[in-house]
Amino acid sequence: MSDTRRIARNTLMLYFRQILIMAVSLYTVRVVLNVLGAEDYGIYGVVGGIVTFFSFLSATMASATQRFFSFSLGKNDVEKLKQSFCVNLAIYALIAVLATVLLETVGAWFVNNKLAVPKYRFYAAARLFQFSILSFLASIVTSPFMAIVIAHEDMQLYALISIEEVLLKLGVVYLLQIITADKLVLYGALLFAVQVLVSLSYLCICTRKYEECQFKKIYWNKTLFKETVDYTTWSLFGAFTSVGRNQAVTILLNQFFNPIVIAARTIAVTVSNQVNVFSSNFNTSLYPPIVKEYAAGRKEEMFSLIFNGSKMTFFLMWVFALPLWLHMDYVLTLWLKNPPENAILFTRLALFESLINASALPLMTAARAQGKMKGYELPLGSVQLLIFITDWIFLKAGFGAWIVFVVAASGNALMYVLRLLFVRKLVKLPTRRFALNVLCPLALIALCSALPSYALSKIFSRNFIQVCISVLISVSCSSVAMYFIGMDINTRKKVLSIMQRKIGLNKKVGGVA
């Protein structure tokens, strides 16, 4: 199967997965917000955020592991793949120990001494913190097995386990409403149970399906260990500054504002993350082929994946972000009934920040393919730290909480430029071609779809039917703009040919402009 067809198949599978996840997530956030209340939901956002601050360890290790697995598969080196798996398991064990020590010392000290939580909710917050740590440790166990599934491009299995997870979380929402207990503590305990079941699913399936996971022999490679540690260390630095900045800003807002503001930010980040996952899922299906093409020395094929992938990752977020932006007040009110103050503004700003990052996802993958991370992560991580410092200065000067989203968007625009320059250096990506083939078309797509969608949203925005009509028009405008502006002639011919086959037509595709 060709890379294009395989990526398309994997993307469709991930799309189905994400639509279900998004539907359940939107429902669960509404119920959890109502059950916990805005104050406890804000506490959950802060306390859970402290553990999320450390969850970059798991996510970054998975990314690093996937890079080495995909590189070995691209080289068709089975022995190296087995060595990579064993080496990465050893590193995961070290990471788990380090994370536990940090969370139970630095994290516990912060919760006990610095966290702005009402006194009558302090015990619940401390219990929630412990369950969040356990959930995080269970996710570390999951990460190497998830990475091997993605490296093999077995997205059907990945999607099925993800669906299992979201259905279990739906069960959590049901139990949260019927069990009599402290709802905040109960929520943390049930989420931990879900993570354990997901971890067991990955462990059982991967040890049966993939030879490198069966532990028939312990493989070791000292050189590979050093290479992986070096790669992972700088990846951790980049992830630490990225996740750290986001979670530290939440804690910073906690020091300046009340829990209602934190709840509004939590909702904004939740919506933005859910929309962003559509584009990141596509990048997940791009990650293995980009690394494999680089490992095999096929540069032009890799560049083609980067160019087309950058446009598609942007489009897959834009097609959802634009109608949400236009009807954010209606959507949040329909979803949450009474959204916290500032939630509408925060969510619009968070979507704008995520849009800047969307088309940069394949660039991030290309930068990791080469394996030398210091020169890439150090300057980008420095910008992340600069964003946090700038946030603190503005908040100290008396600006509203909205300023943190504006600063973040500006910082991400700067990092986009830096990523492009570094990828040119690392893998010889032609930046002029990237600007002409990616950036210019994306600007035109945004302009040509946003203007008519905005004008029509002012007409169709009074009730549910009219909003649905407006959303349909917005999606149509974005799709037409992507087809005629974002796709080259050959891609349009392929798309039209597929559509004709699907509906049983036999018309020729020749002459398509």
XYZ file of C-alpha atoms in Angstrom:
513
model
C 0.000 0.000 0.000
C 1.336 3.461 -0.935
C 2.182 6.044 1.720
C -0.680 8.281 0.542
C -3.327 5.561 0.804
C -1.965 4.296 4.118
C -1.905 7.820 5.601
C -5.437 8.442 4.304
C -6.707 5.167 5.798
C -5.010 5.829 9.125
C -6.315 9.394 9.195
C -9.893 8.255 8.605
C -9.562 5.743 11.425
C -8.186 8.413 13.754
C -10.936 10.794 12.640
C -13.630 8.314 13.604
C -11.882 7.851 16.933
C -11.643 11.574 17.559
C -15.246 12.363 16.656
C -16.391 9.870 19.284
C -13.843 11.157 21.807
C -14.872 14.758 21.211
C -18.587 14.004 21.553
C -18.061 12.138 24.827
C -15.545 14.698 26.137
C -17.858 17.637 25.509
C -20.650 15.803 27.291
C -18.469 14.744 30.224
C -17.068 18.247 30.765
C -20.627 19.602 30.958
C -21.699 16.954 33.479
C -18.501 17.160 35.543
C -18.760 20.955 35.688
C -22.352 20.684 36.908
C -21.594 17.919 39.426
C -18.406 19.444 40.835
C -19.416 23.090 40.531
C -17.233 25.883 39.155
C -15.107 26.101 42.327
C -14.226 22.384 42.558
C -13.760 22.247 38.776
C -11.262 25.090 39.097
C -9.486 23.196 41.900
C -9.355 20.112 39.659
C -7.830 22.253 36.895
C -5.064 23.496 39.194
C -4.322 20.263 41.099
C -4.546 18.091 38.000
C -2.440 20.697 36.239
C 0.435 20.173 38.665
C 0.582 16.489 37.680
C 0.088 17.398 34.018
C 3.121 19.628 34.494
C 5.092 16.403 34.974
C 3.195 14.375 32.364
C 5.518 15.776 29.704
C 7.844 12.987 30.860
C 5.453 10.335 29.561
C 4.433 12.183 26.386
C 8.000 13.086 25.445
C 9.278 9.596 26.093
C 6.548 8.241 23.822
C 7.594 10.676 21.080
C 11.267 9.781 21.485
C 10.496 6.056 21.548
C 8.359 6.355 18.440
C 11.156 8.140 16.597
C 13.648 5.327 17.272
C 11.097 2.621 16.478
C 10.093 4.280 13.190
C 13.740 4.859 12.255
C 14.531 1.158 12.792
C 11.473 0.131 10.763
C 12.503 2.542 7.987
C 15.910 0.846 7.902
C 14.245 -2.612 8.067
C 16.516 -3.394 11.033
C 14.582 -5.827 13.268
C 17.510 -6.334 15.644
C 17.824 -2.592 16.208
C 14.078 -2.404 16.834
C 14.298 -5.007 19.603
C 17.264 -3.205 21.135
C 15.375 0.107 20.982
C 12.402 -1.370 22.793
C 14.477 -2.805 25.655
C 16.570 0.364 25.991
C 13.496 2.554 26.104
C 11.819 0.365 28.727
C 14.844 0.841 30.971
C 14.689 4.601 30.491
C 10.957 4.586 31.248
C 11.650 2.892 34.573
C 14.153 5.618 35.472
C 11.698 8.310 34.434
C 8.945 6.782 36.593
C 11.197 6.825 39.667
C 12.312 10.411 39.004
C 8.748 11.621 38.443
C 7.494 9.965 41.640
C 10.230 11.585 43.718
C 9.579 15.041 42.230
C 5.811 14.818 42.605
C 5.898 13.510 46.163
C 8.404 16.143 47.281
C 8.235 19.360 45.240
C 4.652 18.761 44.092
C 3.352 17.812 47.535
C 5.119 20.806 49.101
C 3.433 23.158 46.649
C -0.019 21.655 47.233
C 0.417 21.821 50.997
C 1.920 25.301 51.227
C 1.291 27.407 48.126
C -1.902 26.282 46.426
C -4.733 28.816 46.752
C -7.567 26.457 47.757
C -10.371 27.173 50.259
C -9.499 25.563 53.619
C -12.612 23.395 53.666
C -11.530 21.812 50.314
C -7.867 21.310 51.150
C -8.190 17.626 52.189
C -10.060 16.796 48.970
C -7.426 18.607 46.899
C -4.631 16.621 48.586
C -6.412 13.291 47.924
C -7.028 14.299 44.308
C -3.330 15.065 43.948
C -2.370 11.531 45.020
C -4.801 9.899 42.588
C -3.481 12.149 39.823
C 0.056 10.921 40.535
C -1.070 7.291 40.304
C -2.848 8.010 36.998
C 0.306 9.595 35.650
C 2.460 6.593 36.633
C -0.002 4.259 34.908
C 0.275 6.402 31.768
C 4.072 5.988 31.826
C 3.589 2.218 31.644
C 1.326 2.737 28.634
C 3.606 5.040 26.623
C 6.191 2.619 25.133
C 3.483 0.213 23.987
C 1.437 3.034 22.476
C 4.571 4.205 20.655
C 5.222 0.774 19.141
C 1.617 0.605 17.877
C 1.950 3.991 16.165
C 5.392 3.165 14.743
C 3.874 0.073 13.101
C 1.122 2.389 11.771
C -1.491 0.095 13.322
C -3.972 2.915 13.773
C -6.972 0.590 13.948
C -5.665 -0.905 17.173
C -4.724 2.534 18.488
C -8.213 3.833 17.710
C -9.958 0.842 19.305
C -8.090 1.216 22.591
C -8.771 4.953 22.560
C -12.479 4.231 22.087
C -12.294 1.827 25.032
C -10.797 4.624 27.119
C -13.442 7.183 26.194
C -16.277 4.737 26.891
C -14.782 4.027 30.303
C -14.665 7.771 30.979
C -18.323 7.954 30.009
C -18.935 5.347 32.699
C -16.995 7.538 35.131
C -19.449 10.375 34.528
C -22.378 8.053 35.245
C -20.821 6.735 38.469
C -19.923 10.267 39.546
C -23.615 11.166 39.581
C -24.911 8.114 41.484
C -22.184 7.371 44.067
C -22.445 9.284 47.334
C -18.959 10.539 48.195
C -16.751 13.603 47.912
C -17.168 14.152 44.177
C -13.725 15.711 43.648
C -11.897 12.779 45.284
C -14.180 10.238 43.601
C -13.481 11.772 40.182
C -9.720 11.404 40.692
C -10.091 7.767 41.859
C -12.273 6.766 38.911
C -9.931 8.381 36.363
C -7.064 6.395 37.908
C -9.034 3.167 37.469
C -9.642 4.010 33.805
C -5.931 4.617 33.200
C -5.050 1.246 34.778
C -7.464 -0.603 32.485
C -6.102 1.191 29.401
C -2.523 0.345 30.409
C -3.412 -3.333 30.815
C -5.038 -3.345 27.360
C -1.897 -2.032 25.670
C 0.361 -4.375 27.621
C -1.652 -7.527 26.865
C -2.206 -6.806 23.161
C 1.329 -5.635 22.321
C 3.067 -8.525 24.080
C 1.012 -10.931 21.949
C 1.104 -9.083 18.619
C 4.626 -7.642 18.272
C 7.746 -9.770 18.521
C 9.885 -6.975 19.988
C 7.456 -6.701 22.964
C 7.495 -10.382 23.916
C 10.571 -10.312 26.176
C 11.992 -13.565 24.767
C 15.439 -12.089 25.168
C 16.818 -9.001 26.899
C 18.584 -6.835 24.324
C 21.038 -4.097 25.218
C 23.034 -1.564 23.240
C 25.143 0.914 25.188
C 25.607 3.262 22.232
C 21.885 3.267 21.517
C 21.221 3.919 25.207
C 23.451 7.008 25.164
C 21.916 8.212 21.903
C 18.394 7.748 23.249
C 19.210 9.479 26.546
C 20.719 12.446 24.695
C 17.746 12.672 22.344
C 15.252 12.263 25.181
C 16.993 14.737 27.490
C 16.664 17.573 25.002
C 13.159 16.464 24.032
C 12.279 16.557 27.733
C 13.680 20.060 27.955
C 11.463 21.176 25.090
C 8.412 19.419 26.523
C 9.188 20.718 30.023
C 9.237 24.319 28.826
C 6.074 23.847 26.701
C 3.917 21.985 29.217
C 5.537 23.826 32.087
C 4.667 27.164 30.568
C 1.026 26.207 30.050
C 0.531 24.711 33.496
C 2.631 27.347 35.254
C 0.470 30.042 33.654
C -2.618 28.324 35.120
C -0.964 28.355 38.541
C 0.086 31.976 37.963
C -3.522 32.931 37.226
C -4.497 31.101 40.413
C -2.313 33.552 42.337
C -3.875 36.644 40.711
C -7.524 35.625 40.179
C -10.296 33.479 41.692
C -11.094 29.818 40.781
C -13.825 30.974 38.353
C -11.138 32.431 36.076
C -9.244 29.130 36.252
C -12.437 27.271 35.321
C -12.859 29.570 32.287
C -9.265 28.919 31.213
C -9.692 25.159 31.745
C -12.759 25.155 29.481
C -10.930 27.229 26.848
C -7.940 24.879 26.841
C -10.245 21.835 26.744
C -12.116 23.084 23.664
C -8.895 24.142 21.939
C -7.248 20.789 22.650
C -10.249 18.848 21.352
C -10.282 20.801 18.089
C -6.505 20.622 17.799
C -6.556 16.835 18.130
C -8.087 16.549 14.643
C -4.955 18.031 13.109
C -2.598 16.311 15.567
C -4.210 12.958 14.721
C -3.330 13.523 11.091
C 0.211 14.360 12.164
C 0.261 11.127 14.176
C -0.327 9.223 10.943
C 2.390 11.352 9.255
C 5.024 10.822 11.951
C 6.159 7.278 11.034
C 6.336 7.811 7.226
C 8.286 11.096 7.561
C 10.859 9.442 9.837
C 10.981 6.332 7.629
C 11.508 8.383 4.449
C 14.354 10.244 6.155
C 15.911 6.983 7.399
C 15.721 5.558 3.860
C 17.336 8.716 2.388
C 14.312 9.706 0.275
C 14.423 13.466 0.872
C 12.021 14.602 -1.864
C 9.376 12.162 -0.701
C 9.849 13.492 2.844
C 9.522 17.112 1.653
C 6.298 16.225 -0.164
C 4.889 14.724 3.032
C 5.865 17.862 4.968
C 4.337 20.286 2.446
C 1.060 18.429 2.004
C 0.919 17.490 5.672
C 1.372 21.101 6.828
C -1.559 22.237 4.689
C -3.769 19.367 5.810
C -3.018 19.781 9.530
C -4.003 23.444 9.295
C -7.135 22.702 7.286
C -8.291 19.921 9.607
C -8.234 22.367 12.504
C -9.474 25.404 10.557
C -12.596 23.634 9.297
C -13.704 23.194 12.945
C -12.148 26.308 14.481
C -13.775 28.836 12.126
C -17.447 27.964 12.858
C -16.641 27.591 16.557
C -15.022 31.033 16.587
C -18.024 32.611 14.859
C -20.634 31.014 17.148
C -18.651 30.561 20.368
C -21.243 32.262 22.581
C -24.049 30.054 21.247
C -21.994 26.842 21.407
C -20.732 27.322 24.972
C -24.183 28.292 26.217
C -25.745 25.266 24.506
C -23.012 23.021 25.886
C -22.555 24.320 29.440
C -25.841 26.232 29.950
C -24.067 28.798 32.134
C -20.411 29.038 31.037
C -18.076 30.792 33.507
C -17.344 34.450 32.942
C -14.640 35.034 30.281
C -14.966 31.463 28.923
C -16.116 32.703 25.492
C -13.268 35.194 25.082
C -10.651 32.776 26.442
C -11.777 29.971 24.121
C -11.598 32.183 21.027
C -8.090 33.301 21.965
C -6.996 29.714 22.723
C -8.220 28.572 19.286
C -6.205 31.331 17.623
C -3.065 30.198 19.432
C -3.633 26.576 18.378
C -4.171 27.565 14.739
C -0.683 29.075 14.638
C 0.759 25.735 15.748
C -1.366 23.525 13.493
C 0.654 23.689 10.265
C 3.916 23.493 12.231
C 3.275 19.912 13.396
C 4.980 18.217 10.396
C 7.928 20.610 10.856
C 8.289 19.366 14.439
C 8.304 15.784 13.176
C 10.912 16.581 10.506
C 13.159 18.214 13.121
C 13.032 15.044 15.225
C 13.787 12.722 12.311
C 17.437 13.726 12.209
C 17.937 12.905 15.897
C 20.060 15.901 17.005
C 17.824 17.849 19.335
C 20.003 20.283 21.301
C 20.241 23.000 18.667
C 16.498 22.745 18.043
C 15.034 22.493 21.536
C 17.273 24.964 23.392
C 16.191 28.166 21.587
C 12.534 27.090 21.363
C 12.473 26.208 25.038
C 13.971 29.597 25.834
C 11.070 31.282 24.016
C 8.598 29.222 26.091
C 10.237 30.463 29.293
C 10.168 34.016 27.917
C 6.396 33.704 27.363
C 5.872 32.804 31.031
C 8.060 35.677 32.243
C 6.191 38.096 29.972
C 2.856 36.822 31.344
C 4.041 37.483 34.896
C 5.134 41.029 34.003
C 1.801 41.870 32.346
C -0.284 40.372 35.165
C 1.822 42.199 37.752
C 1.147 45.409 35.820
C -2.608 44.877 36.225
C -3.677 43.403 32.875
C -6.663 41.061 32.705
C -6.308 37.275 32.439
C -6.884 37.485 28.652
C -3.334 38.828 28.204
C -1.789 35.360 28.723
C -3.475 34.110 25.530
C -2.263 37.110 23.508
C 1.315 36.646 24.728
C 1.141 32.901 23.972
C -0.058 33.517 20.392
C 2.752 36.016 19.792
C 5.342 33.614 21.196
C 4.060 30.742 19.060
C 4.310 32.887 15.922
C 7.972 33.518 16.760
C 8.569 29.798 17.388
C 6.996 28.939 14.019
C 9.636 31.027 12.256
C 12.402 29.470 14.361
C 11.176 25.925 13.613
C 11.220 26.614 9.897
C 14.790 27.920 10.057
C 16.002 24.985 12.152
C 14.346 22.380 9.921
C 16.067 23.974 6.925
C 19.356 23.449 8.722
C 18.656 19.937 10.037
C 17.091 18.208 7.020
C 17.770 20.784 4.244
C 14.097 21.702 3.868
C 13.756 24.349 1.097
C 12.128 27.225 3.008
C 11.284 29.245 -0.118
C 9.326 26.300 -1.509
C 7.646 25.881 1.880
C 6.561 29.527 1.914
C 5.190 29.380 -1.642
C 3.587 25.936 -1.379
C 2.307 26.130 2.209
C 2.212 29.552 3.886
C 0.811 31.575 0.970
C -1.977 29.076 0.161
C -2.928 28.822 3.847
C -3.235 32.596 4.154
C -5.514 32.660 1.080
C -7.605 29.729 2.383
C -8.158 31.525 5.701
C -9.058 34.800 4.011
C -11.350 33.358 1.335
C -13.305 31.224 3.803
C -13.397 33.570 6.804
C -14.848 36.645 5.068
C -18.020 35.059 3.602
C -18.485 32.869 6.699
C -18.318 35.899 8.991
C -20.768 37.877 6.873
C -23.293 35.029 6.784
C -22.889 34.288 10.515
C -24.369 37.714 11.219
C -27.510 36.627 9.378
C -27.761 32.999 10.530
C -27.137 33.144 14.287
C -30.540 33.398 15.982
C -31.465 29.761 16.667
C -30.199 26.201 16.381
C -31.311 25.674 12.748
C -29.775 28.955 11.590
C -26.507 28.243 13.396
C -26.366 24.804 11.738
C -26.869 26.466 8.332
C -24.092 28.948 9.110
C -21.754 26.147 10.204
C -22.498 24.168 7.027
C -21.745 27.234 4.893
C -18.504 27.848 6.805
C -17.336 24.240 6.356
C -18.244 24.378 2.658
C -16.328 27.632 2.128
C -13.255 26.178 3.865
C -13.439 22.925 1.884
C -13.834 24.675 -1.475
C -10.941 27.012 -0.653
C -8.775 24.038 0.360
C -9.638 22.141 -2.834
C -8.870 24.977 -5.247
C -6.110 26.802 -3.354
C -4.530 24.257 -1.012
C -4.250 21.326 -3.437
C -2.103 21.131 -6.545
C -3.425 19.794 -9.854
C -2.337 16.188 -9.245
C -3.862 16.097 -5.755
C -7.156 17.503 -7.027
C -7.238 14.834 -9.738
C -6.672 12.107 -7.151
C -9.382 13.482 -4.875
C -11.868 13.782 -7.739
C -11.011 10.284 -8.959
C -11.640 8.842 -5.486
C -14.949 10.700 -5.208
C -16.043 9.412 -8.625
C -15.203 5.821 -7.701
C -17.059 6.143 -4.420
C -20.287 7.308 -6.082
C -19.981 4.938 -9.013
C -19.236 7.455 -11.772
C -16.981 6.745 -14.720
C -16.286 10.260 -15.915
C -12.776 11.094 -16.891
C -10.809 13.406 -14.665
C -8.822 14.928 -17.495
C -9.027 18.665 -17.878
C -9.405 19.354 -14.176
C -7.908 22.746 -13.530
